[in-house]
XYZ file of C-alpha atoms in Angstrom:
398
model
C 22.208 -260.664 15.537
C 19.623 -261.211 12.930
C 16.883 -263.623 13.776
C 15.877 -265.968 10.988
C 12.244 -265.655 10.078
C 10.558 -269.015 9.562
C 9.471 -269.512 5.958
C 5.804 -270.165 5.212
C 4.729 -273.098 3.117
C 3.631 -271.990 -0.363
C -0.164 -271.864 -0.635
C -1.156 -273.853 -3.754
C -4.198 -272.946 -5.798
C -6.774 -275.722 -6.156
C -5.538 -276.630 -9.634
C -2.038 -277.036 -8.260
C -3.006 -279.397 -5.453
C -4.236 -282.043 -7.931
C -1.977 -285.010 -8.451
C -3.223 -287.424 -11.147
C -2.780 -291.038 -10.174
C -1.882 -293.616 -12.840
C -5.485 -294.855 -12.706
C -6.830 -291.379 -13.376
C -4.359 -290.894 -16.232
C -5.578 -294.164 -17.819
C -9.171 -292.944 -17.584
C -8.296 -289.686 -19.329
C -6.497 -291.580 -22.115
C -9.484 -293.897 -22.554
C -11.787 -290.914 -22.939
C -9.445 -289.501 -25.592
C -9.550 -292.768 -27.580
C -13.348 -292.732 -27.607
C -13.259 -289.124 -28.792
C -10.993 -290.046 -31.709
C -13.834 -292.063 -33.269
C -16.460 -289.429 -32.532
C -17.783 -291.440 -29.550
C -18.058 -290.196 -25.997
C -18.708 -292.695 -23.218
C -19.567 -291.746 -19.667
C -19.795 -294.091 -16.725
C -18.711 -294.429 -13.117
C -15.045 -294.471 -14.162
C -15.388 -290.804 -15.167
C -17.294 -289.758 -12.033
C -14.480 -289.988 -9.512
C -15.445 -291.382 -6.117
C -18.780 -289.639 -5.889
C -20.714 -292.811 -6.804
C -20.317 -296.192 -5.164
C -21.750 -299.301 -6.837
C -22.577 -302.719 -5.525
C -20.069 -305.424 -6.409
C -20.616 -306.874 -9.867
C -22.623 -303.863 -11.056
C -21.806 -301.696 -14.048
C -22.436 -297.951 -13.893
C -24.751 -296.111 -16.219
C -23.038 -295.499 -19.544
C -23.863 -292.880 -22.154
C -22.722 -293.417 -25.734
C -22.676 -290.309 -27.924
C -22.215 -291.815 -31.391
C -22.446 -290.949 -35.060
C -24.624 -293.735 -36.472
C -25.030 -292.604 -40.057
C -24.606 -289.714 -42.460
C -24.316 -286.670 -40.159
C -26.643 -288.370 -37.663
C -25.529 -288.416 -34.032
C -27.472 -289.698 -31.044
C -26.965 -290.420 -27.352
C -27.638 -293.971 -26.197
C -27.923 -294.617 -22.442
C -27.258 -298.002 -20.838
C -28.669 -297.972 -17.303
C -26.650 -299.125 -14.300
C -26.991 -302.832 -13.612
C -25.397 -306.199 -14.106
C -27.659 -307.880 -16.645
C -26.475 -307.569 -20.255
C -28.808 -307.071 -23.196
C -29.260 -305.457 -26.588
C -31.163 -302.624 -28.222
C -32.049 -301.732 -31.818
C -29.842 -299.378 -33.807
C -31.519 -296.101 -34.800
C -33.238 -296.280 -38.176
C -30.846 -293.602 -39.464
C -27.867 -295.946 -38.926
C -25.687 -297.245 -41.740
C -27.074 -300.695 -40.791
C -30.606 -299.815 -39.613
C -31.432 -303.425 -38.679
C -28.338 -303.816 -36.477
C -28.110 -304.206 -32.718
C -26.182 -302.594 -29.867
C -25.160 -305.349 -27.442
C -23.838 -304.716 -23.946
C -22.418 -306.960 -21.221
C -21.174 -306.424 -17.675
C -18.137 -308.388 -16.563
C -18.099 -310.503 -13.420
C -16.216 -307.772 -11.565
C -18.647 -305.038 -12.650
C -17.399 -301.538 -13.364
C -17.943 -300.658 -17.011
C -20.314 -301.940 -19.673
C -18.655 -303.637 -22.636
C -20.444 -302.741 -25.856
C -20.609 -304.224 -29.342
C -22.066 -301.781 -31.870
C -23.570 -303.412 -34.946
C -25.017 -300.232 -36.443
C -22.173 -299.868 -38.976
C -19.101 -301.705 -40.216
C -16.799 -298.697 -40.257
C -17.099 -296.019 -37.541
C -16.912 -292.339 -38.353
C -13.512 -291.013 -39.387
C -12.143 -287.588 -38.525
C -15.024 -286.437 -36.290
C -12.968 -286.731 -33.110
C -9.276 -287.015 -33.811
C -8.592 -285.263 -37.161
C -7.741 -287.424 -40.176
C -5.168 -285.687 -42.383
C -4.190 -286.616 -45.927
C -1.276 -285.261 -47.959
C -1.065 -285.015 -51.756
C 1.858 -283.325 -53.519
C 2.764 -281.438 -50.306
C -0.818 -280.205 -49.856
C -2.751 -281.211 -46.734
C -6.437 -281.384 -45.905
C -8.732 -282.960 -43.308
C -11.045 -285.863 -44.095
C -14.432 -286.609 -42.545
C -16.276 -289.837 -43.326
C -19.490 -290.853 -41.587
C -20.194 -294.483 -40.573
C -20.516 -296.911 -43.462
C -20.855 -300.558 -44.424
C -18.223 -302.825 -45.985
C -17.502 -301.787 -49.574
C -18.877 -298.231 -49.263
C -16.783 -295.489 -50.849
C -16.454 -291.907 -49.682
C -15.100 -289.091 -51.859
C -13.653 -285.753 -50.760
C -12.927 -282.947 -53.203
C -9.376 -281.895 -54.026
C -9.399 -278.608 -52.056
C -6.508 -278.298 -49.601
C -5.831 -276.136 -46.543
C -3.192 -273.995 -48.286
C -5.705 -272.889 -50.909
C -4.679 -275.329 -53.637
C -7.730 -276.559 -55.534
C -7.435 -279.116 -58.318
C -9.911 -278.898 -61.188
C -10.732 -282.608 -61.315
C -10.582 -285.710 -59.184
C -11.194 -286.789 -55.626
C -9.634 -288.328 -52.546
C -11.310 -291.715 -52.274
C -11.742 -293.707 -49.068
C -13.247 -297.191 -48.874
C -14.807 -299.045 -45.944
C -12.626 -302.161 -45.666
C -12.226 -304.649 -42.816
C -13.949 -302.437 -40.268
C -12.205 -299.115 -41.003
C -12.127 -296.325 -43.565
C -8.924 -296.600 -45.634
C -7.651 -294.394 -48.442
C -8.022 -296.274 -51.744
C -6.974 -293.724 -54.367
C -6.206 -290.065 -55.055
C -7.140 -288.806 -58.526
C -6.578 -285.058 -58.051
C -5.504 -283.432 -61.313
C -5.684 -280.111 -63.133
C -6.234 -281.902 -66.455
C -9.296 -283.943 -67.503
C -7.449 -287.304 -67.469
C -5.113 -288.258 -64.603
C -1.829 -290.105 -64.660
C -2.600 -293.805 -64.932
C -2.309 -296.976 -66.976
C -4.006 -298.263 -70.126
C -4.006 -301.921 -71.179
C -4.306 -302.888 -74.855
C -4.719 -306.482 -76.003
C -2.758 -306.930 -79.223
C -3.606 -310.639 -79.429
C -1.234 -313.095 -81.058
C 2.173 -313.298 -79.432
C 2.023 -309.822 -77.875
C -1.144 -310.326 -75.855
C -2.176 -307.633 -73.320
C 0.360 -304.808 -72.904
C 0.154 -302.144 -70.175
C 1.148 -298.554 -71.035
C 1.849 -295.775 -68.544
C 0.137 -292.458 -69.324
C 0.804 -289.085 -67.691
C -2.005 -286.665 -66.928
C -3.247 -284.598 -69.822
C -6.008 -284.059 -72.367
C -6.610 -284.614 -76.060
C -4.560 -287.430 -77.630
C -1.186 -288.957 -76.784
C 1.108 -291.160 -78.890
C 3.073 -293.951 -77.220
C 5.791 -296.191 -78.618
C 4.900 -299.775 -79.574
C 6.392 -302.669 -77.570
C 9.875 -303.630 -78.708
C 8.698 -307.149 -79.660
C 5.748 -305.923 -81.763
C 5.680 -306.765 -85.505
C 6.266 -303.048 -86.084
C 8.201 -301.782 -83.030
C 8.680 -298.339 -84.590
C 4.906 -297.827 -84.743
C 2.735 -295.942 -82.264
C -0.285 -296.442 -80.041
C -2.683 -293.506 -79.902
C -4.906 -292.898 -76.869
C -7.529 -290.218 -76.410
C -8.692 -288.581 -73.198
C -12.465 -288.850 -72.831
C -13.429 -285.998 -70.440
C -15.462 -286.755 -67.309
C -19.214 -286.702 -67.774
C -20.062 -285.946 -64.129
C -19.048 -283.301 -61.609
C -15.651 -281.984 -60.562
C -14.891 -285.108 -58.489
C -14.959 -287.293 -61.617
C -12.002 -287.746 -63.944
C -11.776 -288.725 -67.594
C -10.454 -291.980 -69.064
C -7.684 -292.760 -71.502
C -9.232 -294.797 -74.330
C -7.721 -296.630 -77.288
C -7.921 -294.916 -80.701
C -5.509 -296.698 -83.031
C -2.161 -298.455 -83.302
C 0.425 -299.228 -85.946
C 2.244 -301.898 -83.940
C 0.525 -304.511 -86.093
C -1.860 -304.481 -89.008
C -5.237 -305.387 -87.467
C -6.569 -303.599 -84.404
C -8.718 -305.298 -81.755
C -12.436 -305.135 -82.502
C -15.824 -306.563 -81.566
C -18.173 -307.781 -84.297
C -21.573 -309.515 -84.401
C -21.656 -312.614 -86.611
C -24.817 -314.245 -87.955
C -24.878 -317.811 -89.280
C -28.262 -318.964 -90.573
C -30.616 -317.456 -87.954
C -28.126 -317.603 -85.063
C -25.941 -314.753 -83.740
C -22.812 -314.348 -81.611
C -20.331 -311.580 -80.781
C -16.624 -312.074 -81.491
C -13.713 -309.950 -80.268
C -10.495 -310.599 -82.200
C -7.489 -308.963 -80.570
C -4.741 -307.243 -82.503
C -3.245 -309.273 -85.328
C -0.409 -309.317 -87.806
C -0.970 -309.943 -91.510
C -2.545 -313.401 -92.122
C -3.275 -314.021 -88.425
C -6.460 -316.092 -87.985
C -8.862 -315.811 -85.058
C -11.221 -318.810 -84.713
C -13.953 -319.841 -82.314
C -16.311 -322.864 -82.078
C -19.869 -322.522 -83.364
C -21.413 -321.737 -79.969
C -24.083 -319.118 -80.654
C -26.345 -317.314 -78.206
C -29.231 -319.716 -78.804
C -27.626 -322.777 -80.445
C -24.427 -324.818 -80.544
C -23.395 -326.799 -83.618
C -21.701 -330.187 -83.463
C -18.692 -329.012 -85.434
C -17.104 -326.366 -87.613
C -15.879 -322.903 -86.650
C -16.159 -319.182 -87.318
C -12.852 -317.598 -88.360
C -11.655 -314.062 -89.064
C -8.387 -313.390 -90.886
C -6.165 -310.309 -90.790
C -5.906 -308.821 -94.306
C -4.390 -305.525 -95.416
C -7.829 -303.943 -94.960
C -8.219 -305.353 -91.430
C -10.155 -308.281 -89.951
C -12.434 -310.031 -92.474
C -14.708 -313.083 -92.159
C -12.639 -315.981 -93.457
C -14.595 -319.161 -92.646
C -18.056 -320.116 -91.400
C -18.209 -323.919 -91.434
C -20.730 -324.622 -88.662
C -22.564 -327.929 -89.108
C -24.515 -330.547 -87.246
C -23.328 -334.100 -87.913
C -25.413 -336.715 -89.705
C -22.779 -339.245 -88.664
C -21.182 -338.195 -85.358
C -17.520 -338.292 -84.439
C -16.338 -341.807 -83.651
C -13.313 -343.665 -82.351
C -12.652 -346.948 -84.145
C -10.359 -349.794 -83.166
C -8.128 -351.158 -85.919
C -7.146 -354.863 -85.641
C -4.195 -355.561 -87.948
C -2.357 -358.759 -88.959
C 0.719 -358.896 -91.129
C 3.871 -360.956 -91.694
C 7.239 -359.631 -90.580
C 10.621 -361.292 -89.872
C 9.184 -364.727 -90.598
C 6.467 -364.151 -87.997
C 2.761 -363.347 -88.031
C 2.256 -360.052 -86.194
C -1.027 -358.986 -84.627
C -1.516 -355.281 -83.695
C -4.351 -353.144 -82.404
C -4.667 -349.361 -82.571
C -7.365 -346.725 -82.889
C -8.360 -343.986 -85.309
C -10.515 -340.902 -84.897
C -13.237 -340.513 -87.500
C -14.498 -336.917 -87.573
C -18.215 -336.209 -87.759
C -19.772 -335.398 -91.124
C -22.999 -333.665 -92.026
C -23.798 -335.771 -95.144
C -23.834 -339.490 -96.008
C -20.963 -340.597 -98.215
C -17.465 -342.069 -98.180
C -14.535 -340.427 -96.418
C -10.864 -341.193 -95.910
C -9.040 -341.267 -92.569
C -5.284 -341.657 -92.058
C -4.033 -344.985 -90.685
C -2.668 -345.048 -87.130
C 0.923 -343.805 -87.006
C 2.014 -347.130 -85.481
C 0.817 -348.978 -88.586
C 3.251 -350.763 -90.821
C 2.016 -348.480 -93.587
C 1.674 -345.253 -91.613
C 0.915 -343.260 -94.757
C -1.991 -345.488 -95.723
C -5.666 -344.630 -95.660
C -8.829 -346.108 -94.185
C -11.975 -345.530 -96.244
C -15.219 -345.388 -94.269
C -18.820 -344.719 -95.230
C -21.313 -342.491 -93.441
C -24.495 -344.513 -93.912
C -28.116 -343.379 -94.151
C -28.788 -344.650 -90.614
C -26.110 -342.327 -89.208
C -23.582 -345.094 -88.550
C -20.128 -345.767 -89.953
C -19.032 -348.683 -92.153
C -15.523 -349.808 -93.163
C -15.014 -349.894 -96.941
C -11.300 -350.635 -97.246
C -7.980 -350.007 -95.512
C -4.310 -350.047 -96.357
C -2.524 -349.818 -93.028
C -0.285 -352.909 -93.323
C 0.154 -353.384 -97.021
C -1.233 -356.879 -96.482
C -4.418 -357.680 -94.546
C -6.650 -355.577 -92.316
C -8.774 -358.000 -90.347
C -11.554 -355.757 -89.062
C -12.554 -352.305 -87.823
C -14.910 -351.847 -84.851
C -16.478 -348.760 -83.289
């Protein structure tokens, strides 16, 4: 008979005898999350059971943080239970900020609030990857403040390198977020250009593909000349390789007059006007509000002629007799009855004394009649005569 030989328990190596508890697993995950933002934090929760703390006490904590542009520093919060604050390093994105720390009632770990930046570092712990046209690259952005922008060049891991443009991140709402990608092998990227034709067309947005030189685009279908063209020109970038050019307006044949900006002088006063696009005989007018003076009345007008926009009217004036509203009290006979009526008329301002005519109120018996008024030397108005009823006009009052 064969005698069974007792089997020996397998001898495990030290690494094999470890059995991570759920609590230990949570601690490892927490450390990984800190690492993703480029921050390492050490305290009693990472020291196993080798340190015992009094109840309500928080263990020493070490923060290893990027505070600013390629500036990293360790900050140590000593063991204790009393919270406090310390100044941010002067190299921080917000050099006048504070690091605040508190210890909960149960002790354990310091809670920290870092006011040294609005957006923590990106890609210094857990990699930040961005994809553009099937090309991939890593992004690193150091801590920043709200509104900061960070640009990375258009060089990708597979060797693709675009000639112009950048990958643009912006610090928004406490985190770096990708705002735009302008990578292109041509000076001007794919984008949009808005042209204000004025009149009924107004602003129109055109889509433009990447390129250089000039491009011709079709006019809007509701333009005065829908078979015409809009010409745009690529203005190359003036800066480095991360900059891109801009599509700029050159000309259009969608309508006769192109948008323009012109400086107008009336007497010794100046203003800038910007008529939009216009069809033949379109008129662009504006009140007489100059840079250093405003007239009581009149206007500056440009008109679209075959040759383009031309000054058409400059009637700015200050009134000797100002605008006025007058009440018309009328009495006339109708259907065997005496009728009394009251209405009002607007008398426009005038720059010189003299007599002027104003139309009767439309509710008058004689709606096509006229009221004659006089601009007097004292700057006031006086009624001369009226024919609003065909009979009697009792009085006119300001």
